[in-house]
Coordinates of C-alpha atoms in Angstrom, one line a residue:
Chain A
M1 CA 40.7 -119.3 -134.5
K2 CA 38.3 -121.6 -132.7
I3 CA 38.4 -121.7 -129.0
G4 CA 36.9 -124.9 -127.6
L5 CA 35.1 -124.7 -124.2
D6 CA 33.5 -127.5 -122.2
I7 CA 30.2 -126.1 -121.1
M8 CA 29.4 -129.1 -118.8
G9 CA 32.6 -129.0 -116.6
G10 CA 32.8 -127.3 -113.2
D11 CA 30.7 -127.1 -110.1
Y12 CA 28.5 -124.3 -111.5
A13 CA 28.2 -125.6 -115.1
P14 CA 26.4 -125.1 -117.3
K15 CA 25.2 -121.6 -116.0
A16 CA 28.7 -120.3 -115.1
T17 CA 30.3 -121.7 -118.2
V18 CA 27.7 -120.2 -120.6
L19 CA 27.8 -116.8 -118.9
G20 CA 31.6 -116.9 -119.0
A21 CA 31.5 -117.6 -122.7
I22 CA 29.1 -114.7 -123.2
E23 CA 31.5 -112.4 -121.3
A24 CA 34.6 -113.8 -123.3
Y25 CA 32.6 -113.1 -126.5
K26 CA 32.6 -109.4 -125.7
Q27 CA 36.3 -109.3 -125.6
L28 CA 37.1 -111.5 -128.6
K29 CA 37.4 -110.3 -132.3
E30 CA 35.2 -111.5 -135.0
D31 CA 37.6 -114.2 -136.3
Q32 CA 38.1 -115.6 -132.7
K33 CA 35.1 -117.9 -132.5
L34 CA 34.0 -119.8 -129.3
V35 CA 33.0 -123.3 -129.8
L36 CA 30.7 -124.5 -126.8
I37 CA 30.6 -128.3 -126.3
G38 CA 27.7 -129.4 -124.2
D39 CA 24.0 -129.9 -123.8
R40 CA 22.3 -127.6 -126.2
T41 CA 19.0 -127.9 -124.4
L42 CA 20.7 -126.5 -121.3
I43 CA 22.8 -123.9 -123.2
D44 CA 20.0 -122.3 -125.2
P45 CA 17.8 -121.2 -122.4
I46 CA 20.6 -119.6 -120.7
L47 CA 21.6 -117.7 -123.8
K48 CA 17.8 -116.6 -124.3
D49 CA 17.7 -115.4 -120.6
N50 CA 20.7 -113.2 -121.4
N51 CA 19.4 -112.0 -124.9
F52 CA 22.4 -113.6 -126.6
N53 CA 22.1 -114.7 -130.2
P54 CA 23.1 -118.4 -130.2
D55 CA 24.5 -118.0 -133.8
L56 CA 27.4 -116.1 -132.4
F57 CA 28.7 -119.3 -130.9
Q58 CA 29.4 -122.6 -132.6
I59 CA 27.6 -125.2 -130.4
I60 CA 28.5 -128.9 -130.5
H61 CA 25.7 -130.8 -128.8
T62 CA 26.3 -133.6 -126.4
T63 CA 24.4 -134.8 -123.3
E64 CA 27.2 -137.0 -121.8
V65 CA 29.2 -135.7 -119.1
I66 CA 32.2 -137.0 -117.1
G67 CA 31.6 -136.4 -113.5
M68 CA 34.2 -134.8 -111.1
G69 CA 34.6 -138.0 -109.1
E70 CA 34.9 -140.5 -112.1
H71 CA 38.0 -142.3 -112.8
P72 CA 39.8 -140.4 -115.6
T73 CA 41.1 -143.1 -117.8
K74 CA 37.9 -145.3 -117.6
A75 CA 35.6 -142.3 -118.2
I76 CA 37.6 -141.0 -121.2
V77 CA 37.4 -144.5 -122.8
Q78 CA 33.7 -145.3 -121.7
K79 CA 32.3 -142.0 -122.5
P80 CA 33.4 -141.0 -126.1
N81 CA 30.5 -138.6 -126.4
S82 CA 31.2 -136.8 -123.1
S83 CA 31.9 -133.1 -123.5
I84 CA 35.5 -133.7 -122.5
S85 CA 36.0 -136.7 -124.8
L86 CA 34.3 -134.8 -127.6
G87 CA 36.4 -131.8 -127.0
F88 CA 39.6 -133.7 -127.3
T89 CA 38.4 -135.4 -130.6
L90 CA 37.7 -132.0 -132.1
L91 CA 41.1 -130.7 -130.9
K92 CA 42.9 -133.7 -132.4
D93 CA 41.0 -133.3 -135.7
G94 CA 41.8 -129.6 -135.8
E95 CA 38.1 -128.6 -135.5
I96 CA 39.1 -126.4 -132.6
D97 CA 42.4 -124.8 -131.8
S98 CA 42.4 -125.1 -128.1
F99 CA 40.3 -126.8 -125.4
A100 CA 39.5 -125.7 -121.9
S101 CA 37.4 -127.2 -119.2
A102 CA 36.7 -126.7 -115.5
G103 CA 35.7 -130.4 -115.2
N104 CA 37.5 -133.5 -114.1
T105 CA 41.2 -132.6 -114.0
G106 CA 42.4 -136.2 -114.4
A107 CA 40.2 -136.7 -117.5
M108 CA 41.5 -133.4 -118.9
L109 CA 45.1 -134.8 -118.5
V110 CA 44.5 -138.2 -119.7
G111 CA 42.4 -136.9 -122.6
A112 CA 45.2 -134.6 -123.6
M113 CA 47.8 -137.3 -123.5
F114 CA 45.6 -139.8 -125.5
S115 CA 44.5 -137.3 -128.1
V116 CA 46.8 -134.6 -129.1
K117 CA 49.7 -136.4 -127.3
T118 CA 52.9 -134.9 -125.9
V119 CA 55.3 -132.7 -127.9
P120 CA 58.1 -134.9 -129.3
G121 CA 61.0 -134.8 -126.8
V122 CA 58.8 -133.9 -123.8
I123 CA 59.0 -136.7 -121.3
R124 CA 56.1 -135.7 -119.2
P125 CA 53.7 -132.6 -119.6
A126 CA 53.2 -130.5 -116.6
I127 CA 50.3 -128.5 -115.2
A128 CA 51.4 -124.9 -114.6
S129 CA 49.9 -122.4 -112.1
I130 CA 50.3 -118.8 -111.6
V131 CA 51.5 -117.4 -108.3
P132 CA 51.2 -113.7 -107.5
K133 CA 54.4 -111.9 -106.5
A134 CA 54.3 -109.6 -103.5
K135 CA 56.0 -106.8 -105.4
G136 CA 53.7 -107.2 -108.4
G137 CA 53.6 -109.4 -111.4
C138 CA 53.5 -113.1 -111.2
G139 CA 55.5 -116.3 -111.3
I140 CA 54.8 -119.7 -112.9
L141 CA 54.8 -122.8 -110.6
L142 CA 55.0 -126.2 -112.3
D143 CA 54.2 -129.0 -112.0
V144 CA 51.2 -128.7 -109.7
G145 CA 49.8 -132.2 -110.0
A146 CA 50.3 -134.0 -113.3
N147 CA 53.3 -136.0 -112.0
A148 CA 53.4 -137.0 -108.4
D149 CA 56.7 -138.7 -109.0
C150 CA 59.3 -137.1 -111.1
K151 CA 62.9 -137.7 -112.4
P152 CA 65.6 -135.1 -112.7
D153 CA 65.3 -134.8 -116.5
T154 CA 61.6 -134.2 -116.2
L155 CA 62.2 -131.3 -113.7
L156 CA 64.8 -129.8 -116.1
Q157 CA 62.2 -129.9 -118.8
F158 CA 59.6 -128.3 -116.6
G159 CA 62.1 -125.4 -116.4
I160 CA 62.2 -125.2 -120.1
L161 CA 58.3 -125.4 -120.5
G162 CA 57.8 -122.8 -117.8
S163 CA 60.4 -120.4 -119.4
I164 CA 58.8 -120.5 -122.7
Y165 CA 55.3 -120.0 -121.3
A166 CA 56.5 -117.2 -119.0
E167 CA 58.1 -115.5 -122.0
H168 CA 55.3 -115.8 -124.5
I169 CA 52.2 -115.5 -122.3
Y170 CA 53.4 -113.2 -119.5
N171 CA 56.1 -111.3 -121.4
I172 CA 58.9 -112.3 -118.9
A173 CA 62.0 -112.7 -121.1
N174 CA 64.9 -114.8 -119.9
A175 CA 62.9 -116.1 -116.9
K176 CA 64.7 -116.8 -113.8
V177 CA 64.2 -120.5 -113.0
G178 CA 64.5 -121.7 -109.4
L179 CA 64.4 -125.2 -108.1
M180 CA 62.0 -125.6 -105.2
N181 CA 64.2 -127.1 -102.4
I182 CA 64.9 -127.1 -98.6
G183 CA 68.0 -125.1 -98.5
E184 CA 69.9 -122.6 -100.9
E185 CA 73.1 -124.5 -101.1
E186 CA 73.7 -126.9 -104.1
E187 CA 74.1 -130.0 -101.9
K188 CA 70.8 -129.5 -100.1
G189 CA 67.6 -131.3 -100.8
N190 CA 66.3 -134.8 -101.5
L191 CA 67.7 -137.3 -104.0
L192 CA 65.5 -135.7 -106.8
T193 CA 66.4 -132.1 -106.2
Q194 CA 70.1 -132.9 -105.7
A195 CA 70.2 -134.6 -109.1
S196 CA 68.0 -132.0 -110.7
Y197 CA 70.3 -129.2 -109.5
T198 CA 73.3 -130.9 -111.2
L199 CA 71.3 -131.1 -114.5
M200 CA 69.9 -127.6 -114.3
K201 CA 73.2 -125.8 -113.6
E202 CA 74.9 -127.5 -116.6
T203 CA 72.3 -126.6 -119.1
E204 CA 72.2 -123.3 -121.2
L205 CA 68.5 -124.0 -122.1
I206 CA 67.3 -122.1 -119.0
N207 CA 68.3 -119.3 -116.8
F208 CA 68.9 -121.3 -113.7
I209 CA 69.2 -119.3 -110.5
G210 CA 69.6 -122.2 -108.2
N211 CA 67.5 -123.4 -105.2
I212 CA 64.8 -121.5 -103.7
E213 CA 62.7 -122.3 -100.5
G214 CA 59.1 -122.3 -99.5
R215 CA 59.5 -118.8 -98.2
D216 CA 60.6 -117.6 -101.8
L217 CA 57.3 -118.4 -103.6
F218 CA 56.1 -114.8 -103.4
N219 CA 59.3 -112.9 -103.7
D220 CA 61.3 -112.0 -106.9
K221 CA 64.0 -114.7 -106.7
A222 CA 62.5 -116.8 -109.4
D223 CA 60.0 -116.2 -112.2
V224 CA 59.5 -120.0 -112.9
I225 CA 59.5 -122.3 -110.0
V226 CA 60.2 -126.0 -110.7
C227 CA 59.1 -128.9 -108.5
D228 CA 57.6 -132.3 -108.6
G229 CA 53.7 -132.3 -108.9
F230 CA 53.4 -133.6 -105.4
T231 CA 55.2 -130.7 -103.9
G232 CA 53.5 -128.3 -106.3
N233 CA 50.2 -129.4 -105.6
V234 CA 50.6 -129.1 -101.7
V235 CA 52.1 -125.7 -102.1
L236 CA 49.3 -124.5 -104.4
K237 CA 46.5 -125.7 -102.1
L238 CA 48.3 -124.3 -99.0
A239 CA 48.7 -120.9 -100.7
E240 CA 45.0 -121.0 -101.7
S241 CA 43.9 -121.9 -98.2
F242 CA 45.8 -118.9 -96.9
Y243 CA 44.1 -116.6 -99.3
V244 CA 40.7 -118.1 -98.3
L245 CA 41.5 -117.3 -94.7
T246 CA 42.3 -113.8 -95.5
L247 CA 39.0 -113.4 -97.3
K248 CA 37.1 -115.0 -94.4
K249 CA 38.8 -112.5 -92.0
G250 CA 37.8 -109.7 -94.2
M251 CA 41.3 -108.7 -95.0
K252 CA 41.5 -106.7 -98.2
D253 CA 44.8 -106.3 -99.8
E254 CA 45.9 -105.8 -103.4
F255 CA 48.4 -108.7 -103.1
F256 CA 46.1 -111.1 -101.6
D257 CA 43.5 -110.2 -104.1
R258 CA 45.9 -111.4 -106.8
F259 CA 45.6 -114.9 -105.3
N260 CA 42.0 -115.0 -106.8
Y261 CA 42.2 -117.9 -109.4
E262 CA 39.4 -116.2 -111.3
Q263 CA 41.9 -113.7 -112.8
Y264 CA 44.0 -116.4 -114.3
G265 CA 41.5 -118.5 -116.0
G266 CA 43.0 -121.9 -115.2
S267 CA 46.1 -123.9 -115.4
P268 CA 47.5 -124.9 -118.8
I269 CA 48.9 -128.4 -119.5
L270 CA 52.3 -127.5 -120.9
G271 CA 54.1 -130.1 -123.3
V272 CA 51.1 -131.3 -125.2
N273 CA 50.5 -130.6 -128.9
A274 CA 47.7 -128.1 -128.4
P275 CA 46.7 -125.5 -125.9
V276 CA 44.6 -127.3 -123.2
I277 CA 43.6 -125.5 -120.0
I278 CA 42.2 -127.0 -116.8
G279 CA 39.9 -124.6 -114.9
H280 CA 39.3 -124.6 -111.1
G281 CA 36.3 -126.8 -110.2
I282 CA 34.5 -123.8 -108.5
S283 CA 35.0 -121.6 -111.8
S284 CA 32.7 -118.5 -111.9
P285 CA 31.7 -116.8 -115.2
E286 CA 34.8 -114.5 -114.6
A287 CA 37.2 -117.5 -114.4
I288 CA 35.6 -119.1 -117.5
K289 CA 35.9 -115.8 -119.4
N290 CA 39.6 -115.6 -118.5
M291 CA 40.1 -119.3 -119.4
A292 CA 38.8 -118.5 -122.9
L293 CA 41.0 -115.5 -123.2
L294 CA 44.1 -117.5 -122.0
S295 CA 43.2 -120.1 -124.7
R296 CA 43.1 -117.3 -127.3
D297 CA 46.6 -116.0 -126.0
M298 CA 48.0 -119.5 -126.3
I299 CA 46.8 -119.9 -129.8
E300 CA 47.7 -116.4 -130.9
T301 CA 51.3 -116.6 -129.6
K302 CA 51.7 -119.9 -131.3
I303 CA 53.2 -121.2 -128.0
I304 CA 52.9 -124.9 -129.1
D305 CA 55.3 -124.2 -132.0
K306 CA 57.7 -122.6 -129.6
F307 CA 57.6 -125.8 -127.5
K308 CA 58.1 -128.0 -130.6
I309 CA 61.2 -126.0 -131.6
A310 CA 62.7 -126.1 -128.2
F311 CA 62.3 -129.9 -127.8
N312 CA 63.1 -130.6 -131.4
Chain B
M1 CA 65.9 -131.3 -63.4
K2 CA 68.6 -129.7 -65.4
I3 CA 67.7 -127.9 -68.6
G4 CA 70.6 -127.4 -70.9
L5 CA 70.7 -124.3 -73.1
D6 CA 73.3 -123.4 -75.8
I7 CA 74.0 -119.8 -75.2
M8 CA 76.1 -119.4 -78.4
G9 CA 73.5 -120.5 -80.9
G10 CA 71.2 -118.2 -82.9
D11 CA 71.5 -115.0 -84.8
Y12 CA 71.2 -112.8 -81.7
A13 CA 73.3 -114.9 -79.3
P14 CA 74.5 -114.5 -76.7
K15 CA 72.4 -111.5 -75.7
A16 CA 69.0 -113.0 -76.8
T17 CA 69.9 -116.4 -75.2
V18 CA 71.0 -115.1 -71.9
L19 CA 68.0 -112.7 -71.7
G20 CA 65.7 -115.7 -72.5
A21 CA 67.3 -117.7 -69.9
I22 CA 66.7 -114.9 -67.2
E23 CA 63.0 -114.8 -68.4
A24 CA 62.7 -118.6 -68.2
Y25 CA 64.2 -118.7 -64.8
K26 CA 61.3 -116.6 -63.5
Q27 CA 58.9 -119.2 -64.5
L28 CA 60.8 -122.3 -63.3
K29 CA 60.6 -123.8 -59.9
E30 CA 63.5 -124.1 -57.7
D31 CA 64.5 -127.6 -58.7
Q32 CA 64.3 -126.8 -62.4
K33 CA 67.9 -125.6 -63.0
L34 CA 69.0 -123.9 -66.2
V35 CA 72.5 -125.0 -67.3
L36 CA 73.9 -122.4 -69.7
I37 CA 76.6 -123.6 -72.1
G38 CA 78.7 -120.9 -73.6
D39 CA 81.4 -118.2 -73.2
R40 CA 81.3 -117.1 -69.6
T41 CA 83.1 -113.9 -70.4
L42 CA 80.2 -112.9 -72.6
I43 CA 77.5 -114.3 -70.3
D44 CA 78.5 -112.6 -67.1
P45 CA 78.3 -108.9 -68.4
I46 CA 74.8 -109.5 -69.7
L47 CA 73.8 -111.0 -66.3
K48 CA 75.4 -108.1 -64.4
D49 CA 73.6 -105.5 -66.8
N50 CA 70.4 -107.2 -65.8
N51 CA 71.2 -107.4 -62.1
F52 CA 70.9 -111.2 -62.2
N53 CA 72.8 -113.4 -59.8
P54 CA 75.0 -115.6 -61.9
D55 CA 74.7 -118.3 -59.1
L56 CA 71.1 -119.0 -60.1
F57 CA 72.4 -120.6 -63.2
Q58 CA 75.0 -123.4 -63.7
I59 CA 77.3 -122.1 -66.3
I60 CA 79.5 -124.5 -68.4
H61 CA 82.2 -122.4 -69.9
T62 CA 83.4 -122.8 -73.5
T63 CA 84.6 -120.4 -76.1
E64 CA 84.3 -122.6 -79.2
V65 CA 81.2 -122.2 -81.4
I66 CA 79.7 -124.0 -84.4
G67 CA 78.7 -121.4 -87.0
M68 CA 75.4 -121.4 -88.8
G69 CA 77.0 -122.2 -92.1
E70 CA 79.4 -125.0 -90.9
H71 CA 79.1 -128.5 -92.1
P72 CA 77.2 -130.4 -89.4
T73 CA 79.1 -133.7 -89.2
K74 CA 82.6 -132.1 -89.6
A75 CA 81.8 -129.3 -87.1
I76 CA 80.6 -131.8 -84.5
V77 CA 83.8 -134.0 -84.8
Q78 CA 86.3 -131.2 -85.2
K79 CA 84.8 -128.9 -82.4
P80 CA 84.3 -131.1 -79.4
N81 CA 84.5 -128.1 -77.1
S82 CA 81.8 -126.2 -79.1
S83 CA 78.7 -125.3 -77.1
I84 CA 76.7 -127.8 -79.2
S85 CA 79.2 -130.6 -79.0
L86 CA 79.6 -130.0 -75.2
G87 CA 75.9 -129.9 -74.7
F88 CA 75.4 -133.3 -76.3
T89 CA 78.3 -134.7 -74.2
L90 CA 76.7 -133.4 -71.0
L91 CA 73.3 -134.8 -72.2
K92 CA 74.7 -138.2 -73.0
D93 CA 76.5 -138.3 -69.6
G94 CA 73.3 -137.3 -67.8
E95 CA 74.7 -134.1 -66.6
I96 CA 71.7 -132.3 -68.2
D97 CA 68.3 -133.7 -68.9
S98 CA 67.5 -131.9 -72.1
F99 CA 69.5 -129.8 -74.6
A100 CA 68.1 -126.9 -76.7
S101 CA 69.9 -124.5 -79.1
A102 CA 69.0 -122.0 -81.7
G103 CA 72.2 -122.7 -83.6
N104 CA 73.1 -124.9 -86.5
T105 CA 70.2 -127.2 -87.1
G106 CA 72.2 -129.8 -88.9
A107 CA 74.8 -130.0 -86.1
M108 CA 72.0 -130.3 -83.6
L109 CA 70.5 -133.2 -85.5
V110 CA 73.8 -134.9 -86.0
G111 CA 74.8 -134.3 -82.4
A112 CA 71.6 -135.8 -81.2
M113 CA 72.0 -138.9 -83.4
F114 CA 75.8 -139.4 -82.4
S115 CA 75.4 -138.8 -78.8
V116 CA 72.0 -139.9 -77.2
K117 CA 71.2 -141.8 -80.4
T118 CA 67.7 -142.9 -81.6
V119 CA 65.2 -144.6 -79.4
P120 CA 65.5 -148.4 -80.1
G121 CA 63.0 -149.3 -82.8
V122 CA 62.8 -145.8 -84.3
I123 CA 64.2 -145.8 -87.9
R124 CA 64.7 -142.1 -88.2
P125 CA 63.9 -139.4 -85.8
A126 CA 61.8 -136.4 -87.0
I127 CA 61.7 -132.8 -86.4
A128 CA 58.2 -131.7 -85.4
S129 CA 56.8 -128.2 -85.8
I130 CA 53.6 -126.6 -84.4
V131 CA 51.0 -125.3 -86.8
P132 CA 48.3 -123.0 -85.5
K133 CA 44.6 -124.1 -86.3
A134 CA 42.3 -121.5 -87.6
K135 CA 39.6 -122.4 -85.0
G136 CA 42.1 -122.4 -82.1
G137 CA 44.6 -124.9 -80.7
C138 CA 47.5 -126.2 -82.7
G139 CA 48.5 -129.3 -84.7
I140 CA 51.9 -131.1 -85.1
L141 CA 53.6 -131.2 -88.5
L142 CA 56.4 -133.7 -88.9
D143 CA 58.9 -134.2 -90.4
V144 CA 59.9 -130.7 -91.3
G145 CA 63.5 -131.3 -92.4
A146 CA 65.4 -134.1 -90.7
N147 CA 64.7 -136.6 -93.6
A148 CA 64.5 -135.2 -97.2
D149 CA 63.8 -138.7 -98.5
C150 CA 61.5 -141.1 -96.5
K151 CA 60.1 -144.6 -96.7
P152 CA 56.6 -145.6 -95.8
D153 CA 57.5 -147.3 -92.5
T154 CA 59.3 -144.0 -91.5
L155 CA 56.2 -142.1 -92.2
L156 CA 54.2 -144.4 -90.1
Q157 CA 56.5 -144.0 -87.3
F158 CA 56.3 -140.2 -87.6
G159 CA 52.6 -140.7 -87.0
I160 CA 53.4 -142.6 -83.7
L161 CA 55.9 -140.1 -82.6
G162 CA 53.7 -137.2 -83.4
S163 CA 50.7 -138.7 -81.6
I164 CA 52.6 -139.3 -78.4
Y165 CA 54.0 -135.8 -78.5
A166 CA 50.5 -134.3 -79.1
E167 CA 49.1 -136.2 -76.2
H168 CA 51.6 -135.5 -73.7
I169 CA 52.8 -132.1 -74.6
Y170 CA 49.6 -130.6 -76.0
N171 CA 47.0 -132.7 -74.3
I172 CA 45.6 -133.9 -77.5
A173 CA 44.3 -137.4 -76.7
N174 CA 43.9 -139.9 -79.5
A175 CA 45.3 -137.5 -81.9
K176 CA 43.9 -137.6 -85.5
V177 CA 46.8 -138.4 -87.8
G178 CA 46.5 -137.2 -91.3
L179 CA 48.8 -138.0 -94.2
M180 CA 49.8 -135.0 -96.4
N181 CA 48.8 -135.9 -99.9
I182 CA 47.5 -134.5 -103.1
G183 CA 44.0 -135.9 -103.0
E184 CA 41.6 -137.4 -100.4
E185 CA 41.1 -140.8 -101.9
E186 CA 43.3 -143.7 -100.9
E187 CA 44.8 -144.3 -104.3
K188 CA 45.9 -140.7 -104.6
G189 CA 49.5 -139.6 -104.2
N190 CA 53.1 -140.3 -105.1
L191 CA 54.6 -143.8 -104.6
L192 CA 55.6 -142.8 -101.0
T193 CA 52.1 -141.7 -99.9
Q194 CA 50.3 -144.5 -101.6
A195 CA 52.4 -147.1 -99.8
S196 CA 52.3 -145.1 -96.6
Y197 CA 48.5 -145.0 -96.7
T198 CA 48.4 -148.7 -96.8
L199 CA 50.6 -149.1 -93.9
M200 CA 48.9 -146.4 -91.9
K201 CA 45.3 -147.6 -92.4
E202 CA 46.2 -151.1 -91.2
T203 CA 47.9 -150.2 -88.0
E204 CA 46.1 -149.7 -84.6
L205 CA 49.0 -147.7 -83.2
I206 CA 47.6 -144.4 -84.5
N207 CA 44.2 -142.8 -85.1
F208 CA 44.7 -142.6 -88.9
I209 CA 42.0 -140.4 -90.5
G210 CA 43.4 -140.7 -94.1
N211 CA 44.8 -138.3 -96.5
I212 CA 44.7 -134.5 -96.1
E213 CA 45.8 -131.8 -98.6
G214 CA 47.7 -128.6 -98.5
R215 CA 44.5 -126.7 -97.9
D216 CA 43.8 -128.7 -94.6
L217 CA 46.9 -127.6 -92.8
F218 CA 45.0 -125.0 -90.6
N219 CA 41.7 -126.8 -90.3
D220 CA 40.7 -129.5 -87.9
K221 CA 40.9 -132.5 -90.0
A222 CA 44.1 -133.7 -88.5
D223 CA 46.0 -133.0 -85.2
V224 CA 49.2 -134.8 -86.5
I225 CA 50.2 -134.1 -90.1
V226 CA 52.7 -136.6 -91.4
C227 CA 54.9 -136.0 -94.5
D228 CA 58.5 -136.5 -95.6
G229 CA 61.0 -133.8 -94.5
F230 CA 61.2 -132.2 -97.9
T231 CA 57.4 -131.5 -98.1
G232 CA 57.3 -130.5 -94.5
N233 CA 60.1 -128.1 -94.8
V234 CA 58.6 -126.5 -98.0
V235 CA 55.2 -126.2 -96.3
L236 CA 56.6 -124.8 -93.0
K237 CA 58.7 -122.1 -94.8
L238 CA 55.7 -121.2 -97.1
A239 CA 53.4 -120.8 -94.1
E240 CA 56.0 -118.6 -92.3
S241 CA 56.3 -116.4 -95.4
F242 CA 52.6 -115.9 -95.4
Y243 CA 52.7 -114.9 -91.9
V244 CA 55.6 -112.4 -92.5
L245 CA 53.6 -111.0 -95.4
T246 CA 50.5 -110.3 -93.1
L247 CA 52.9 -108.7 -90.6
K248 CA 54.5 -106.4 -93.3
K249 CA 51.0 -105.4 -94.4
G250 CA 50.1 -104.4 -90.8
M251 CA 47.3 -107.1 -90.7
K252 CA 46.6 -107.9 -87.1
D253 CA 44.7 -111.1 -86.4
E254 CA 44.5 -113.5 -83.5
F255 CA 45.0 -116.5 -85.8
F256 CA 47.9 -115.0 -87.7
D257 CA 49.5 -113.9 -84.5
R258 CA 49.7 -117.7 -83.6
F259 CA 52.1 -118.2 -86.4
N260 CA 54.7 -116.4 -84.4
Y261 CA 57.3 -119.1 -83.8
E262 CA 58.4 -117.3 -80.6
Q263 CA 55.4 -118.7 -78.7
Y264 CA 56.5 -122.3 -79.4
G265 CA 60.0 -122.2 -78.5
G266 CA 61.5 -124.4 -81.2
S267 CA 61.1 -127.7 -82.8
P268 CA 61.8 -130.9 -80.9
I269 CA 63.8 -133.8 -82.5
L270 CA 61.4 -136.6 -81.7
G271 CA 62.8 -140.2 -81.6
V272 CA 66.0 -139.7 -79.9
N273 CA 66.9 -140.8 -76.4
A274 CA 66.5 -137.3 -74.8
P275 CA 64.6 -134.1 -75.2
V276 CA 66.4 -132.1 -77.8
I277 CA 65.0 -128.9 -79.2
I278 CA 66.1 -126.9 -82.1
G279 CA 65.3 -123.2 -82.0
H280 CA 64.7 -120.7 -84.9
G281 CA 67.9 -119.0 -86.0
I282 CA 66.3 -115.7 -85.3
S283 CA 65.2 -116.7 -81.8
S284 CA 64.3 -113.7 -79.6
P285 CA 64.5 -113.8 -75.7
E286 CA 60.8 -114.7 -75.7
A287 CA 61.6 -117.7 -78.1
I288 CA 64.5 -118.8 -76.0
K289 CA 62.4 -118.6 -72.7
N290 CA 59.7 -120.8 -74.4
M291 CA 62.3 -123.2 -75.7
A292 CA 63.5 -123.7 -72.0
L293 CA 59.9 -124.1 -70.9
L294 CA 59.2 -126.7 -73.6
S295 CA 62.4 -128.6 -72.5
R296 CA 61.0 -128.6 -69.0
D297 CA 57.7 -130.0 -70.3
M298 CA 59.4 -132.7 -72.2
I299 CA 61.4 -133.7 -69.1
E300 CA 58.4 -133.5 -66.7
T301 CA 56.1 -135.5 -68.9
K302 CA 58.8 -138.2 -69.3
I303 CA 58.0 -138.2 -72.9
I304 CA 61.2 -140.1 -73.9
D305 CA 59.9 -143.0 -71.8
K306 CA 56.7 -143.0 -73.7
F307 CA 58.5 -143.2 -77.0
K308 CA 60.6 -146.1 -75.6
I309 CA 57.5 -147.9 -74.5
A310 CA 55.8 -147.4 -77.9
F311 CA 58.7 -148.7 -79.8
N312 CA 59.7 -151.4 -77.5

């Protein structure tokens, strides 16, 4: 197994990414190899400072980088040797089995769509995020930003993608799928959620439990929370800001601690033909380590095959 | 001035509403009269228990009530003598100067639209809610549920309505209007926010500061936060649930305390031809009192005239 990692992506790259790779190495088996994609002249000194043998990693050298503010599509096309573009080339060619980066989110999304492409049958891939549950465990929220405008059949598919992900990565069997809405009753909502409800209640592909509301994000009503990428992104950023406020105020609590993105290692793009994970821009070594471990889990569980079978 | 109050609306009515009216009375001047609309046989014993002279209120007797789960349009039509329907009849006829209820939100909205109607020029009224700011003060979030689907010109108008409300009720001059979006840059967002941005940046009717994100709800970037009613409702309920969690965990904090809806007395429907306020279903006497005081402020500041002038 070869786990691809963009060393140049993220606000604290390359130091945080290299340190994260070292930490991940300690938890990986011998046949689970980390492939670092980035500037070797920057990587080597960090490895040396940490007395880490460079031969334990495979290093793919490149000096080109896609910046956080660059236009995704243009950058992917114009910078074929950037760490992100190169990562996707390697992924497409089967040289690595997964690719993860804390860099430009849009470039990761565009790169995934252009290179490994969507799973046949999937209309639009979704970015999934983890939300901690107040009583323990976690839920899956998707889409959190890949698709600002969605159609009902896309939302239904998000429910399927999220259920498979919840089952294989978080051991949540028969995941309860809730539709984020502004009222519990079937007829409530905007045009999108009203039509989506009709589709979702009629399918046997998911365990649809109906509408949930903003207040249900952290309770146990739903394991998989489906929404358009606009709503999901606003919800995610709002929840994060609340967590940051509790931190600033010195409030320590086991539940709020579980909002820490570092534990989850990033957000997978679900519905593309390979494990692809987008890390938080501010990823620390701990976050990078967990991103590598999540990559491993997605490879090991053959989750892409599960998606392919479901949408066949 | 006559402040109309639905005594039958809310989970703890009529006790909480009558007690709230008594508390409000203590803070109102002699010419600021409370008009209680509800079942006199239920109101009188509560007043007696509290040694309160019933003559200090004007009481409009009715026994009919619109339940929380009833269909708004049907209920308004079929129950002309319900406290909500009666309240709007009195409001339309000028017998009261404002109407507030913690009852069926949909019926309040439909009742307002049918009776006093929208201010000429306003496409759709919006329900506005208060959000506490981390550094003190508050912001206005709208729409939080009146319009699940919105068009760009409607969002622009929400910015105008919110700015006028912020200026006259919360003394926020030249309010900074932010568009809730999923990225700061102009081109970010869904079709609605992209088109709304274009409209909002071109107008001089508001002080548009651009896009804000979910994480900016509690900071000082924007005083007035504009979004469609779907997004606003999800955001509001999520924020409330976070507040409830901090309460459950026994976290005491001045900022989180300001999430307590009781202080704000309800959410006004902005853009109709009279002050109309919808209270939280679980309204306590404190919330009802503040709803009456907010009604007074909306009458006293002649805010409806300000709306009429702006949209003339």
